[in-house]
Amino acid sequence: MSDALPVLYSFRRCPYAMRARLALAISSEPHELREVVLRSKPAEMLAASPKGTVPVLVLPGGEVIDESLDVMLWALRRKDPEGWLAPAQGSLDEMLTLISGNDGAFKRSLDRYKYPNRYDQESAGDAGGFGLHHRSLGAAWLLELDGMLEGGWLFGRRASLADMALLPFVRQFAHTDPDWFAAQPWPQLQTWLAQFEASALYADVMQKHAPWRA
Ligand SMILES: N[C@@H](CCC(=O)N[C@@H](CS)C(=O)NCC(=O)O)C(=O)O
C-alpha cells in the first residue's frame, strides 16, 4: 500500500477502534488498516504512540492522532456526508458531553460487569455481586439512552457522532449476557443496536483482517 496514505492501527473488536473505523468509513477517507495483536503490538505503532492503545492514526506528514474521538473528529471534519457532526437535534457540545459520560462512568461499569474477576481489590471477594452491581449501574445509563431514542437515534431522526461513538460500547454490554439484555425494558435501545449491527456500515468496519506485519 502507498506510503502516502494515513495508517490506522486497529483491533477489530476494540470499541474505541470500531468508532474510529466507523468515522473513517463514512467519510470515505482512504487509509491503510493495520490489524494489531494487543499482546504483541508492532514497534512501528509504539514508536508513533508510546501509550500503546488502539486506535492510532498516523498521517503521511507524521502527525499522530491516538485518541479514538479525535480520529472521528479528524475524519468527519474532512468529510461528513451524513452530517454526523451536525445532528438533527442538539449540538456538537451536547454530543461530546454524552460521549464523555460513556467513556467515563459507563465504560468503567462495562469493564467491571464484563470482567468482574479482574478487580479483586474492589470486589472484596464477591466478584459475582460486584459484576451485578456494575450491570445495574450500566443499566441505569442505558435506560437514559433509551429515553433519548424517540426519533430512532440519540440526537434526532438520523445517525450522529454520538450514536457511532456509543454503539460499540453498548454492543459489548449487550453481548455480555444477551438473554438478560433482551429481557430489559428498553425497546428503543434494542432496535437502535439491532439496526446498527444489521447495517452495511457495521459489516464494512467489522471485516476481518490478518494481523499486520512490517
Ligand atoms: N482513550 C483511548 C482508549 C483506547 C483503549 O483503551 N484501547 C484499548 C483496546 S479496546 C487498548 O488499546 N488497550 C491496550 C491493551 O490492551 O494493551 C481512546 O479513546 O482511543
PDB file of N, CA and C and ligand atoms in Angstrom, residues 14-16 19 38 41 51-55 66-69, ligand 1:
ATOM      1  N   CYS A  14     -12.109  -3.983  19.416  1.00  0.00           N
ATOM      2  CA  CYS A  14     -11.988  -2.862  20.365  1.00  0.00           C
ATOM      3  C   CYS A  14     -13.042  -1.795  20.039  1.00  0.00           C
ATOM      4  N   PRO A  15     -13.876  -1.432  21.016  1.00  0.00           N
ATOM      5  CA  PRO A  15     -14.920  -0.443  20.719  1.00  0.00           C
ATOM      6  C   PRO A  15     -14.370   0.941  20.359  1.00  0.00           C
ATOM      7  N   TYR A  16     -13.215   1.288  20.906  1.00  0.00           N
ATOM      8  CA  TYR A  16     -12.612   2.570  20.542  1.00  0.00           C
ATOM      9  C   TYR A  16     -12.149   2.529  19.084  1.00  0.00           C
ATOM     10  N   ARG A  19     -15.156   2.731  16.695  1.00  0.00           N
ATOM     11  CA  ARG A  19     -15.749   4.062  16.431  1.00  0.00           C
ATOM     12  C   ARG A  19     -14.859   4.849  15.459  1.00  0.00           C
ATOM     13  N   LEU A  38      -3.010  -7.225  20.391  1.00  0.00           N
ATOM     14  CA  LEU A  38      -2.744  -6.314  21.523  1.00  0.00           C
ATOM     15  C   LEU A  38      -1.585  -6.785  22.406  1.00  0.00           C
ATOM     16  N   LYS A  41       2.237  -5.692  20.262  1.00  0.00           N
ATOM     17  CA  LYS A  41       1.988  -4.513  19.430  1.00  0.00           C
ATOM     18  C   LYS A  41       3.195  -4.215  18.549  1.00  0.00           C
ATOM     19  N   LYS A  51       1.954   5.223  24.288  1.00  0.00           N
ATOM     20  CA  LYS A  51       0.986   4.795  25.304  1.00  0.00           C
ATOM     21  C   LYS A  51       0.374   3.441  24.966  1.00  0.00           C
ATOM     22  N   GLY A  52       0.488   3.014  23.727  1.00  0.00           N
ATOM     23  CA  GLY A  52       0.174   1.629  23.404  1.00  0.00           C
ATOM     24  C   GLY A  52      -1.298   1.259  23.373  1.00  0.00           C
ATOM     25  N   THR A  53      -2.182   2.220  23.070  1.00  0.00           N
ATOM     26  CA  THR A  53      -3.591   1.864  22.902  1.00  0.00           C
ATOM     27  C   THR A  53      -3.993   2.047  21.444  1.00  0.00           C
ATOM     28  N   VAL A  54      -4.974   1.257  21.026  1.00  0.00           N
ATOM     29  CA  VAL A  54      -5.581   1.457  19.704  1.00  0.00           C
ATOM     30  C   VAL A  54      -6.908   2.176  19.900  1.00  0.00           C
ATOM     31  N   PRO A  55      -7.326   2.964  18.926  1.00  0.00           N
ATOM     32  CA  PRO A  55      -6.719   3.182  17.622  1.00  0.00           C
ATOM     33  C   PRO A  55      -5.615   4.238  17.662  1.00  0.00           C
ATOM     34  N   ASP A  66      -4.006   9.725  18.514  1.00  0.00           N
ATOM     35  CA  ASP A  66      -4.102   8.447  19.234  1.00  0.00           C
ATOM     36  C   ASP A  66      -5.198   8.430  20.294  1.00  0.00           C
ATOM     37  N   GLU A  67      -6.246   9.213  20.062  1.00  0.00           N
ATOM     38  CA  GLU A  67      -7.470   9.106  20.845  1.00  0.00           C
ATOM     39  C   GLU A  67      -8.608   8.873  19.854  1.00  0.00           C
ATOM     40  N   SER A  68      -9.450   7.885  20.157  1.00  0.00           N
ATOM     41  CA  SER A  68     -10.471   7.483  19.183  1.00  0.00           C
ATOM     42  C   SER A  68     -11.396   8.629  18.793  1.00  0.00           C
ATOM     43  N   LEU A  69     -11.797   9.445  19.760  1.00  0.00           N
ATOM     44  CA  LEU A  69     -12.710  10.539  19.433  1.00  0.00           C
ATOM     45  C   LEU A  69     -12.021  11.544  18.503  1.00  0.00           C
TER      46      LEU A  69
HETATM   47  N1  LIG B   1      -8.837   6.690  25.335  1.00  0.00           N
HETATM   48  C1  LIG B   1      -8.381   5.767  24.330  1.00  0.00           C
HETATM   49  C2  LIG B   1      -8.638   4.353  24.829  1.00  0.00           C
HETATM   50  C3  LIG B   1      -8.242   3.279  23.835  1.00  0.00           C
HETATM   51  C4  LIG B   1      -8.110   1.905  24.512  1.00  0.00           C
HETATM   52  O1  LIG B   1      -8.079   1.779  25.742  1.00  0.00           O
HETATM   53  N2  LIG B   1      -7.976   0.833  23.676  1.00  0.00           N
HETATM   54  C5  LIG B   1      -7.720  -0.470  24.255  1.00  0.00           C
HETATM   55  C6  LIG B   1      -8.326  -1.595  23.462  1.00  0.00           C
HETATM   56  S1  LIG B   1     -10.085  -1.536  23.396  1.00  0.00           S
HETATM   57  C7  LIG B   1      -6.232  -0.727  24.232  1.00  0.00           C
HETATM   58  O2  LIG B   1      -5.582  -0.477  23.246  1.00  0.00           O
HETATM   59  N3  LIG B   1      -5.680  -1.237  25.335  1.00  0.00           N
HETATM   60  C8  LIG B   1      -4.276  -1.559  25.439  1.00  0.00           C
HETATM   61  C9  LIG B   1      -4.022  -3.017  25.619  1.00  0.00           C
HETATM   62  O3  LIG B   1      -4.990  -3.788  25.753  1.00  0.00           O
HETATM   63  O4  LIG B   1      -2.862  -3.386  25.625  1.00  0.00           O
HETATM   64  C10 LIG B   1      -9.099   6.070  23.019  1.00  0.00           C
HETATM   65  O5  LIG B   1     -10.226   6.610  23.056  1.00  0.00           O
HETATM   66  O6  LIG B   1      -8.542   5.825  21.942  1.00  0.00           O
END
